[in-house]
Coordinates of C-alpha atoms and ligand atoms in Angstrom, one line a residue:
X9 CA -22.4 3.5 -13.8
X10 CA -20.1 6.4 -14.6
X11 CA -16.7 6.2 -14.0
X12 CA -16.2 7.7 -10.6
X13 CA -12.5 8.2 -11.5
X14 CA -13.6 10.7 -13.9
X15 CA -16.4 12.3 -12.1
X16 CA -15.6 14.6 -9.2
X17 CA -18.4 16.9 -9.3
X18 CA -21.3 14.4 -8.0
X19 CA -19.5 12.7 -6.1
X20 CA -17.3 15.2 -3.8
X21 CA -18.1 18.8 -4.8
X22 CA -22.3 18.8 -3.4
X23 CA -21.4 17.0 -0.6
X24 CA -18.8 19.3 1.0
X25 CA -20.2 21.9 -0.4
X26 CA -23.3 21.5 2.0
X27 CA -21.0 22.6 4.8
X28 CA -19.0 25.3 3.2
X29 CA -20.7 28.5 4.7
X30 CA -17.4 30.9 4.2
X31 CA -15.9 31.5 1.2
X32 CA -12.0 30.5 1.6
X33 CA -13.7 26.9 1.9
X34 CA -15.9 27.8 -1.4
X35 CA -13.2 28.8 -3.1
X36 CA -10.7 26.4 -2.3
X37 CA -13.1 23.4 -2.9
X38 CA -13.9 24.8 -6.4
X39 CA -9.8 25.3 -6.7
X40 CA -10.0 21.1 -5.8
X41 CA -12.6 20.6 -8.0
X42 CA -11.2 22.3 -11.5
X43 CA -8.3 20.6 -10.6
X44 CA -9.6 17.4 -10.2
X45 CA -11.1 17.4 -13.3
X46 CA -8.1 18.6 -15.3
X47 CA -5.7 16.4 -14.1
X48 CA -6.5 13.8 -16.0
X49 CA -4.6 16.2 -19.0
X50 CA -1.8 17.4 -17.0
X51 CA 1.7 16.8 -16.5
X52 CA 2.1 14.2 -13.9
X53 CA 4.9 15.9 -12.3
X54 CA 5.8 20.0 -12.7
X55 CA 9.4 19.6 -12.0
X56 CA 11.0 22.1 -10.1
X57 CA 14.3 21.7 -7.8
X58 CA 13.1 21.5 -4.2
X59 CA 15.3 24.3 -2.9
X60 CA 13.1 26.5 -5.2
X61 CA 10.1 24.7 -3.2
X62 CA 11.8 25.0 0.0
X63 CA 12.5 29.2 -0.2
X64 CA 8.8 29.5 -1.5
X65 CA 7.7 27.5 1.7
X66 CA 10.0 29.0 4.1
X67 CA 9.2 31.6 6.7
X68 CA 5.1 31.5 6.5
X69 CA 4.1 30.8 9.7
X70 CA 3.9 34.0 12.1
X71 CA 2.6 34.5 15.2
X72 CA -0.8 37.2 13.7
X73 CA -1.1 34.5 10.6
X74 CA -1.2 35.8 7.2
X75 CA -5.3 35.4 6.3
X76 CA -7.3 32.9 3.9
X77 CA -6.4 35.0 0.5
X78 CA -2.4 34.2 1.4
X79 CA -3.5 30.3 1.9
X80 CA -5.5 30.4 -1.2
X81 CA -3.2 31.7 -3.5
X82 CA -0.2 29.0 -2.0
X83 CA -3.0 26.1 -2.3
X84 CA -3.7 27.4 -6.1
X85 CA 0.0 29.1 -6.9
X86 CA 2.3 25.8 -5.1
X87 CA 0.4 23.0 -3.5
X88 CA -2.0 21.7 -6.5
X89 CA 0.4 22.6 -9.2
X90 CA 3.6 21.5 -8.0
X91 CA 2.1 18.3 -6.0
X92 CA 2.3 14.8 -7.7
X93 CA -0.5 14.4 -10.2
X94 CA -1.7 10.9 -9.3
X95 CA -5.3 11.1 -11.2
X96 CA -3.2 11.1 -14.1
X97 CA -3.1 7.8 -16.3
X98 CA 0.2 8.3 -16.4
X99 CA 1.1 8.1 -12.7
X100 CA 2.7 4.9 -12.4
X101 CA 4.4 5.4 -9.6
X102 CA 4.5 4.2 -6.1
X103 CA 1.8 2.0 -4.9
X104 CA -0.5 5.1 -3.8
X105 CA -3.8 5.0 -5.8
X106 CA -5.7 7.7 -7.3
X107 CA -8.5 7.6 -5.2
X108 CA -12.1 7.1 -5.3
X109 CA -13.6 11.0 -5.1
X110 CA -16.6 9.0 -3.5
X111 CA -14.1 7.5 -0.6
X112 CA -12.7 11.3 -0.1
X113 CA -16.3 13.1 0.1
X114 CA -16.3 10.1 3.0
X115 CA -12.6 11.3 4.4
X116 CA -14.2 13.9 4.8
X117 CA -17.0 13.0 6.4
X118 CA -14.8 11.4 9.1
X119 CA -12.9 14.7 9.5
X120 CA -16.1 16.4 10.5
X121 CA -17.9 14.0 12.4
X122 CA -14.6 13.3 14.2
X123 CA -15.4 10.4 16.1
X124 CA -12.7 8.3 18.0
X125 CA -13.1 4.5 17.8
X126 CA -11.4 4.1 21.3
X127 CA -14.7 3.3 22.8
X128 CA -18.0 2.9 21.5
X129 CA -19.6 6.0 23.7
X130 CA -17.5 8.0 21.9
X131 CA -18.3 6.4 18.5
X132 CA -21.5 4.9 18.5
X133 CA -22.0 4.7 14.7
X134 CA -18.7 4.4 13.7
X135 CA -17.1 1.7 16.1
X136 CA -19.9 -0.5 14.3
X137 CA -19.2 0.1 11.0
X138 CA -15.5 -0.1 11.3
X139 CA -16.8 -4.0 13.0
X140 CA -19.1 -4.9 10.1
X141 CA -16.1 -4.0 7.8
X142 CA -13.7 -6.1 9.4
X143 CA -16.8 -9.0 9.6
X144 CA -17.1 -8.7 6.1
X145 CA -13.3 -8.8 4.5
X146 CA -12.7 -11.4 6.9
X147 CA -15.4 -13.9 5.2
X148 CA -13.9 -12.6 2.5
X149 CA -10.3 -13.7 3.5
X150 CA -11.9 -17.2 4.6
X151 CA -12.0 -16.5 8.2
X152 CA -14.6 -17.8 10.6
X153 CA -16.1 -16.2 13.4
X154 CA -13.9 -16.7 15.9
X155 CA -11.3 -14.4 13.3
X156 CA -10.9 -10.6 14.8
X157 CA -9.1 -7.8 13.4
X158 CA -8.5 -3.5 13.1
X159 CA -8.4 -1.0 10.8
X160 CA -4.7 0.4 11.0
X161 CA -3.1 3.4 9.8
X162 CA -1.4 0.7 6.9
X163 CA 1.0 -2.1 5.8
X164 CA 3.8 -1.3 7.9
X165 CA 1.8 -1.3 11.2
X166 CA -0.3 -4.3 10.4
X167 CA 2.7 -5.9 9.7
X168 CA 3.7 -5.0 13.6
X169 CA 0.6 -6.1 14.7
X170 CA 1.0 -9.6 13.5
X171 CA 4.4 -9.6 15.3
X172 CA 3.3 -8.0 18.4
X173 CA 0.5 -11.6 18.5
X174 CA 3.0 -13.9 17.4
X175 CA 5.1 -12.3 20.2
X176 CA 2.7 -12.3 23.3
X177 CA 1.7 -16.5 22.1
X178 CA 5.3 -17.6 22.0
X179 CA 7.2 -15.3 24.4
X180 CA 4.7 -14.1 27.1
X181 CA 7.5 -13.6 29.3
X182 CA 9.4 -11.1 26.8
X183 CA 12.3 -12.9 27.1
X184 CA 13.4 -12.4 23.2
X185 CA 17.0 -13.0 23.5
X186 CA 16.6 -16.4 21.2
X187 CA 13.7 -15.0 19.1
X188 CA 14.5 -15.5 15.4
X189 CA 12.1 -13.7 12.8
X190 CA 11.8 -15.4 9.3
X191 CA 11.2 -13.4 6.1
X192 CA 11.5 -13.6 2.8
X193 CA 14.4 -11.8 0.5
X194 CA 11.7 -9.5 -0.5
X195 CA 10.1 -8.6 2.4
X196 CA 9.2 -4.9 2.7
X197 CA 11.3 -3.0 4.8
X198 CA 8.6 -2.6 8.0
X199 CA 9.5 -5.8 8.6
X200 CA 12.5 -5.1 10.4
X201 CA 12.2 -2.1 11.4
X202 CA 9.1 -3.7 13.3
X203 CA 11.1 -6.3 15.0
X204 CA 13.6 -3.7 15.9
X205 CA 10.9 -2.0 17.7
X206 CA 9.6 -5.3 18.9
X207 CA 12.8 -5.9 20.6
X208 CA 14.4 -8.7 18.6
X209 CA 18.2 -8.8 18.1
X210 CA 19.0 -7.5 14.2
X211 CA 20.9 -10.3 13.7
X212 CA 18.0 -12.7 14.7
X213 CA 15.8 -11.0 12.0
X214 CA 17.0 -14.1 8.6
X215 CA 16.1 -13.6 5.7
X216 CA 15.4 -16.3 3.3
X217 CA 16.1 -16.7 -0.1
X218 CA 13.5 -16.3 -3.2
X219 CA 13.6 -17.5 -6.1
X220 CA 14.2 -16.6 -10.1
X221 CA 10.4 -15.4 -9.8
X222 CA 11.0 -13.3 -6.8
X223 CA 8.7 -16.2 -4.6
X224 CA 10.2 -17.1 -1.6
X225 CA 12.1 -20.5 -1.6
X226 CA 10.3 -23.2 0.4
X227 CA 12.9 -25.8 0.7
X228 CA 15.4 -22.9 1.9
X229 CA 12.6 -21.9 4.7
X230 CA 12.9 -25.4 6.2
X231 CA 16.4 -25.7 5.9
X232 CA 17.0 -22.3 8.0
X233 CA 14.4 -23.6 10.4
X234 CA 16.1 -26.9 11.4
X235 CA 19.5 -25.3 11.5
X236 CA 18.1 -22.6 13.8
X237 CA 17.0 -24.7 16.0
X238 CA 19.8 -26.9 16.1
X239 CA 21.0 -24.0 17.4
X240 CA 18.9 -23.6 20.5
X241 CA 17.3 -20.2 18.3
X242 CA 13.6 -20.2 18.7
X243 CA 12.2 -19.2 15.2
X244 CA 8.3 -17.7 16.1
X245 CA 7.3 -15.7 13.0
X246 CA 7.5 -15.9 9.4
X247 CA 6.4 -13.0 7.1
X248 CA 5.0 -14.1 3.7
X249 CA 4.4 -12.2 0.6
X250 CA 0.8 -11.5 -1.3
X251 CA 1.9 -9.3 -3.3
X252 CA 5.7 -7.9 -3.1
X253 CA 6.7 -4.1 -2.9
X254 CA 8.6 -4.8 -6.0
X255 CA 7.4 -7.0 -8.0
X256 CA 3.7 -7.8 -7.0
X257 CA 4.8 -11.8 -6.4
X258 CA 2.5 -14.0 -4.6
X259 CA 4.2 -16.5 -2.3
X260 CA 3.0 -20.3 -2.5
X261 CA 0.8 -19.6 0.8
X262 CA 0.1 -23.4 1.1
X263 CA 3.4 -24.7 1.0
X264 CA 4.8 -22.2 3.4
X265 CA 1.6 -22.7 5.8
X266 CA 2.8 -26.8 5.6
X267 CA 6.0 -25.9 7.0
X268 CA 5.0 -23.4 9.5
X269 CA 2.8 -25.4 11.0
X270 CA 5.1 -28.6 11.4
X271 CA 7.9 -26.2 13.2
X272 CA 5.2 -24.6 15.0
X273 CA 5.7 -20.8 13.4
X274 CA 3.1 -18.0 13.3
X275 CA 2.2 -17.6 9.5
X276 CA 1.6 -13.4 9.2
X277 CA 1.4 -13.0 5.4
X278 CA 2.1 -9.2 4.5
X279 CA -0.8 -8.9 2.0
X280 CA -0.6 -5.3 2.1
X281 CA -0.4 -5.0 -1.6
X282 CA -2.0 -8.6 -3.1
X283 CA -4.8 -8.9 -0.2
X284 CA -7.7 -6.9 -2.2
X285 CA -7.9 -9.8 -4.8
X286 CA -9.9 -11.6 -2.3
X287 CA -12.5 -9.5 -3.4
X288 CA -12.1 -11.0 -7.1
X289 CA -13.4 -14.2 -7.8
X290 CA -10.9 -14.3 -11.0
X291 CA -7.6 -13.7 -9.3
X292 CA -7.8 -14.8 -5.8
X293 CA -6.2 -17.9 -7.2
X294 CA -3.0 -15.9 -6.8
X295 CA -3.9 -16.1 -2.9
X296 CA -4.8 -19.5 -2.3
X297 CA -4.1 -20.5 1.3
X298 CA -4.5 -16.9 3.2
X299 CA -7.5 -18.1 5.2
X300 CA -5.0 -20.5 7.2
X301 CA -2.5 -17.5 8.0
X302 CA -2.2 -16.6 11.5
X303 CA -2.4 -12.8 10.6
X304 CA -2.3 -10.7 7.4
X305 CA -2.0 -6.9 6.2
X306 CA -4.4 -5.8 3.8
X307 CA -4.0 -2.1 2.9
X308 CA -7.2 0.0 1.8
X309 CA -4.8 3.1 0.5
X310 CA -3.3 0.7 -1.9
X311 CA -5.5 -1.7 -4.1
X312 CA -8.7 -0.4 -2.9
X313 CA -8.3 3.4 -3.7
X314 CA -8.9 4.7 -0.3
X315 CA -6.8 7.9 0.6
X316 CA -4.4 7.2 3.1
X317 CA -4.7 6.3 5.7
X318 CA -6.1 3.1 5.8
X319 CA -4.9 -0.3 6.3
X320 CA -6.1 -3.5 8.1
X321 CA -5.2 -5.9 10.1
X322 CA -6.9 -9.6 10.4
X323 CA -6.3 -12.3 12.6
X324 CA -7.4 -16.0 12.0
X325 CA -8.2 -15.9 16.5
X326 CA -9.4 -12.9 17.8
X327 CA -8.2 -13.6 21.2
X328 CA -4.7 -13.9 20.6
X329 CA -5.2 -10.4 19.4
X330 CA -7.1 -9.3 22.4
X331 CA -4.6 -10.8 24.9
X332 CA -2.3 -8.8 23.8
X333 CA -4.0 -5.6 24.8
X334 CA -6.9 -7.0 27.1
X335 CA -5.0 -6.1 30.3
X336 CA -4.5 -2.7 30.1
X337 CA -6.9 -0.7 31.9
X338 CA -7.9 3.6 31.9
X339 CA -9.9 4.8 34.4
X340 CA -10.7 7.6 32.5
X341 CA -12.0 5.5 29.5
X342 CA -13.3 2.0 30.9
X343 CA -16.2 3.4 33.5
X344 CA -19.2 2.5 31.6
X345 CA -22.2 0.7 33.2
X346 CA -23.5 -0.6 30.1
X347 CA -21.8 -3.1 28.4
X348 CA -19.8 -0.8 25.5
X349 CA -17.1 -2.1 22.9
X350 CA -13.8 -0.8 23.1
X351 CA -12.0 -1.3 19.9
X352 CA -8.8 0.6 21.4
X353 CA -8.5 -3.4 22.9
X354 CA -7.6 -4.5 19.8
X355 CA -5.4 -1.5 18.6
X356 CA -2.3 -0.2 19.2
X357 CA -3.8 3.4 19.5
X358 CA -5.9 5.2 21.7
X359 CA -7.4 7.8 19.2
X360 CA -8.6 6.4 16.5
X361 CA -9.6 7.6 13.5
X362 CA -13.3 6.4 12.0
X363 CA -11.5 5.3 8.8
X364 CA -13.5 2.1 8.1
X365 CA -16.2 4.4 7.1
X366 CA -14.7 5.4 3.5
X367 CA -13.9 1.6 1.9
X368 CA -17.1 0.4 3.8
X369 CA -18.7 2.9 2.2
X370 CA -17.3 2.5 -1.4
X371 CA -18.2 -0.9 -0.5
X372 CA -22.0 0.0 0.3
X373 CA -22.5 1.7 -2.8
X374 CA -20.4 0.3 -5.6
X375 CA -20.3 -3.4 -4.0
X376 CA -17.2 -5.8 -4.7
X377 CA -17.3 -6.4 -8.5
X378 CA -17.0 -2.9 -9.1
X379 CA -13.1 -3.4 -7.3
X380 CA -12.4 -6.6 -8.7
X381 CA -13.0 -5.3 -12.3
X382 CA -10.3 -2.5 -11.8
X383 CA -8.2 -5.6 -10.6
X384 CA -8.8 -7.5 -13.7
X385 CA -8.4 -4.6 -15.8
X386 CA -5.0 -3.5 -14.3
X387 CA -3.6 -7.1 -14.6
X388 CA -4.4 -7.1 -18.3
X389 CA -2.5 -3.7 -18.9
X390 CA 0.4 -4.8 -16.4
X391 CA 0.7 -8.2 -19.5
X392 CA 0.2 -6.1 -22.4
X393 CA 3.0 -3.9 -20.8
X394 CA 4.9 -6.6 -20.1
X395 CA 4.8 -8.3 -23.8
X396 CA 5.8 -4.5 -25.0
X397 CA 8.8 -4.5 -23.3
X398 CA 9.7 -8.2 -24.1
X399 CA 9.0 -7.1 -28.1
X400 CA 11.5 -4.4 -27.9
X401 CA 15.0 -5.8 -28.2
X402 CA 16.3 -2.6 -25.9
X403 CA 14.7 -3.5 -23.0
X404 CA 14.2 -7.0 -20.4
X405 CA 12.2 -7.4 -17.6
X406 CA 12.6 -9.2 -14.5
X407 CA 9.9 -11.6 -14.5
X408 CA 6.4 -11.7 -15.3
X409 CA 3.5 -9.7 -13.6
X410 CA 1.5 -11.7 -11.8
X411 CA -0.6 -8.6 -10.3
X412 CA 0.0 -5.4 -11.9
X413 CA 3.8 -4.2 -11.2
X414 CA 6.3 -4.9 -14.0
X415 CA 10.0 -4.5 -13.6
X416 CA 12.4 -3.8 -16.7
X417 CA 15.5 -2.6 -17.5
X418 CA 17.6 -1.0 -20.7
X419 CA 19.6 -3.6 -21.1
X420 CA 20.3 -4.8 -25.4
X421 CA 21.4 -8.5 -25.6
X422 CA 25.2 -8.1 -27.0
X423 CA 25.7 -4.6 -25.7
X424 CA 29.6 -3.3 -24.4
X425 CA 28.6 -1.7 -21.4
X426 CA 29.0 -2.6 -18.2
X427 CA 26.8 -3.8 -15.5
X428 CA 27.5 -0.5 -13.9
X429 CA 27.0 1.8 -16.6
X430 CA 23.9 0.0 -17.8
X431 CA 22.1 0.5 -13.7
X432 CA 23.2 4.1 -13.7
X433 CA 21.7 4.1 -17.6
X434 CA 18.5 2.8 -16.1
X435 CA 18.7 4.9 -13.1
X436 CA 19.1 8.2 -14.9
X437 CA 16.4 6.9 -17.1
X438 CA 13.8 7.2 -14.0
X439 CA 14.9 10.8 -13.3
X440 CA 15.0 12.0 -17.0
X441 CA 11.2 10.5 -17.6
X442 CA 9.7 11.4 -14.3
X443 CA 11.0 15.3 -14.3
X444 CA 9.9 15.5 -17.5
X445 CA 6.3 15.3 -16.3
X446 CA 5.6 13.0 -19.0
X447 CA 5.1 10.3 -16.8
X448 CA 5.7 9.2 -13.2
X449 CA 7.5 5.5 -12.7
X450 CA 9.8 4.2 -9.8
X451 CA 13.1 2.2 -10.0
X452 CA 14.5 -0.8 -7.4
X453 CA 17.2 -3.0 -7.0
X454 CA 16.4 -6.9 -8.0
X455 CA 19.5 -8.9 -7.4
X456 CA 22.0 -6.4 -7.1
X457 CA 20.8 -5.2 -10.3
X458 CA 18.6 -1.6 -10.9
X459 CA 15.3 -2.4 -12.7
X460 CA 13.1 0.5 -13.8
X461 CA 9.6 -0.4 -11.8
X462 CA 5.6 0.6 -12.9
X463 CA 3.0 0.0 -11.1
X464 CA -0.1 0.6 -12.8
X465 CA -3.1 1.6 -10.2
X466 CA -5.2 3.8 -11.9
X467 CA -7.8 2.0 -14.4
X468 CA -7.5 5.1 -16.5
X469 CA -4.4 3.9 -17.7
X470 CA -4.6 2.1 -21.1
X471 CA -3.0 0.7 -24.1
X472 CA -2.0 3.6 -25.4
X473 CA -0.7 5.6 -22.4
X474 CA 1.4 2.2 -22.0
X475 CA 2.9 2.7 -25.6
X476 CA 3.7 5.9 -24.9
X477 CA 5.5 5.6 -21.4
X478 CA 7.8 3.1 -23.8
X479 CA 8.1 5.9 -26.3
X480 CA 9.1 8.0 -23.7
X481 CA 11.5 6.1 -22.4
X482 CA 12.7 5.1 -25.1
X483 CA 13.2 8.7 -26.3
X484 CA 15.0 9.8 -22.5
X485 CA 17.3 6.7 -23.6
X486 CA 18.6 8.6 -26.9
X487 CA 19.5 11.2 -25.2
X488 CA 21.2 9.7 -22.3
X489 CA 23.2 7.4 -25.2
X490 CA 24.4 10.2 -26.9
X491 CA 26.5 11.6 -23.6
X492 CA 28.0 8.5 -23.2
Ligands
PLP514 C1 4.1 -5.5 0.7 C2 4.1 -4.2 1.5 N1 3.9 -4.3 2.9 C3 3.9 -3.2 3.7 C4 4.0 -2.0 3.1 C5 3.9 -0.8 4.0 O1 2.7 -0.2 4.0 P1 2.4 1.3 4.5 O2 3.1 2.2 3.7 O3 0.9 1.4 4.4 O4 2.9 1.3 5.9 C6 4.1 -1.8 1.7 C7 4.3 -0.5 1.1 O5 4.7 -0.3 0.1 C8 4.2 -3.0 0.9 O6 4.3 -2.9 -0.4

């Protein structure tokens, strides 16, 4: 099989261009489509100040429009150009994939056909597929039948949605005012912003402690549980991690299930990162224990390549998922005679994109060994990275990768500076490398301390691309030395 990261033509290009009858769309699609197949060789990043973007954006929009050429030339002259070049191998930036040009001809086909999965009358192909989807990861996963889920617009709103059941099973009567969520150190940050919106106090939202590998500590968790109930405080929740934002840790899923079911806890683990290695017989080691979670997050525009958005959310019981929404009632949308399905039951929306369709297609056609070799693949290079960095006496790292996001700092054993000067080295280190277009990478905060972050998504990446990102970074350091 080719390598569809390579190949847009096939894949994308005859596909939409079948619908392209005027000649804006012609020409911007073969805009799209030389582009696509360049970037691979181009700068990840064209730096430029975003006041310059700002004044170049500024004022377009009039009341008689300005025609296609003036669209054109802004697509061509700002938009590709000055956009993030994530098809580049040396994009290793946040964790937003290059995606599959096979799952965007589909994003496109969803555009079109338009369908809303509110009801099935109103999506009779589509409500299906986005069921046989969910069906499928969720034998995946290790679910049975009685498991339910939804395809969500991502991590942060799964993550909502496993509050939102935990809620409605241990406090139908909303009264949160001893409500205590439980999450890990290095939860991501939906989670409490989500039980913010969920109505629980901020100062019932505890965080636990994780360990030197960034796992969250178990003995801690029980600890915290019997002195919050001691307290009269009813902890409901707890958020594990398959797959931390920062460092790609899994959480010992077991032993936290152990404890959450003695206390009697909902178990939602936020596998919005680490959940595709289900699909890989190899590393779903790493997420031993997720069919016994309550709820998880699995996000399709991470790990799985899909362009945002598309997320998931699963739930071990489908009924505590329905019960949360089963009651509400629209005349103008529940008044079928037949028996239809009405997926906006189990959602939070009402329109609802058909966006199953692209990773169940990608799934049709390439099947799941095709994702769990990029998964293998990645974890290799996130290893030979990490042994790179250990070799070079400049640099440590945080821990090792158990997935495919390494964390590492400039930091020489013996060196004079301070801790301060050597986080705002490292921080100035990100902004020299990444608006140099060289290469794209991200920085975040591990113990108080700032560690420079990659996370390596894109199975173009290689050895070599990895030696260079060092070299790179190793060359910004000079420079940043010297003004010292
Ligand atoms: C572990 C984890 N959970 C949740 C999210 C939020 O996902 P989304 O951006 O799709 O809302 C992220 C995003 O980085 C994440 O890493």
């Amino acid at each position: 099989m080719p390598c569809v990261f390579h190949n847009f033509h096939c894949l994308f290009y005859d596909l939409i261009m079948n619908y392209c009858e005027c000649d804006i769309k012609n020409k911007i699609l073969n805009l799209l489509e030389d582009h696509y197949n360049e970037a691979k060789d181009k700068p990840v990043l064209n730096y430029v100040p975003k006041q310059k973007l700002q004044k170049q954006l500024r004022g377009l929009l009039t009341i008689s429009g300005s025609g296609d050429e003036a669209l054109y030339n802004i697509i061509k002259d700002i938009v590709l150009p000055y956009s993030n070049n994530l098809q580049s191998p040396m994009y290793m930036g946040h964790q937003v994939p290059p995606v599959l040009p096979l799952a965007a001809a589909l994003d496109y086909v969803i555009s079109i056909l338009n369908q809303s999965l509110v009801v099935s009358r109103m999506s009779p192909v589509m409500t299906l597929v986005e069921q046989e989807l969910i069906s499928f990861l969720a034998k995946k996963i290790g679910y049975d039948d009685q498991s339910g889920g939804t395809v969500t617009s991502g991590g942060s709103i799964s993550n909502l949605m496993g509050l939102i059941c935990a809620r409605n099973k241990y406090f139908p009567d909303n009264n949160l005012s001893d409500a205590v969520v439980l999450c890990p150190e290095e939860s991501h940050y939906s989670v409490g912003k989500n039980s913010f919106v969920a109505g629980i106090k901020s100062e019932n939202v505890v965080k636990i402690s994780c360990d030197d590998n960034f796992k969250t500590n178990i003995a801690e968790l029980e600890r915290i549980i019997i002195e919050l109930k001691s307290k009269k405080l009813k902890p409901f929740i707890m958020f594990a991690n398959a797959g931390t934002t920062s460092t790609s840790t899994f959480d010992n899923l077991i032993r936290i299930q152990e404890i959450t079911l003695k206390y009697d806890i909902w178990l939602h683990v936020d596998a919005a990162h680490g959940g595709s290695l289900i699909l890989s017989e190899e590393m779903k080691h790493l997420i031993n224990g997720i069919n016994q979670a309550d709820s998880l997050s699995v996000d399709g525009h991470k790990m799985m390549f899909m362009p945002s958005s598309m997320g998931m959310f699963f739930v071990k019981d489908e009924n505590a998922l329905k019960s949360c929404f089963d009651d509400i009632y629209a005349h103008y949308l529940y008044n079928d005679t037949e028996e239809i399905i009405k997926l906006s039951k189990y959602s939070l929306q009402c329109t609802k994109r058909a966006d199953a369709f692209k990773l169940w297609g990608c799934l049709l056609a390439y099947g799941t060994d095709f994702f769990a070799e990029k998964y293998e693949y990645l974890h290799k290079m996130a290893k030979y990275f990490y042994s790179q960095v250990n070799n070079n006496p400049l640099f440590e790292t945080a821990n090792e990768p158990e997935f495919n996001i390494i964390c590492f700092r400039y930091a020489p054993k013996n060196t004079n500076l301070t801790s301060e000067q050597l986080d705002e080295i490292n921080f100035n280190l990100r902004d020299i490398v990444n608006n140099s277009g060289q290469a794209m990478i991200t920085l975040t905060s591990l113990n108080d301390v700032i560690y420079l972050r990659v996370t390596l998504t894109n199975p173009l990446t290689d050895k070599e691309h990895l030696t260079n990102l060092l070299k790179y970074i190793s060359h910004s350091l000079r420079g940043i030395l010297l003004n010292i």
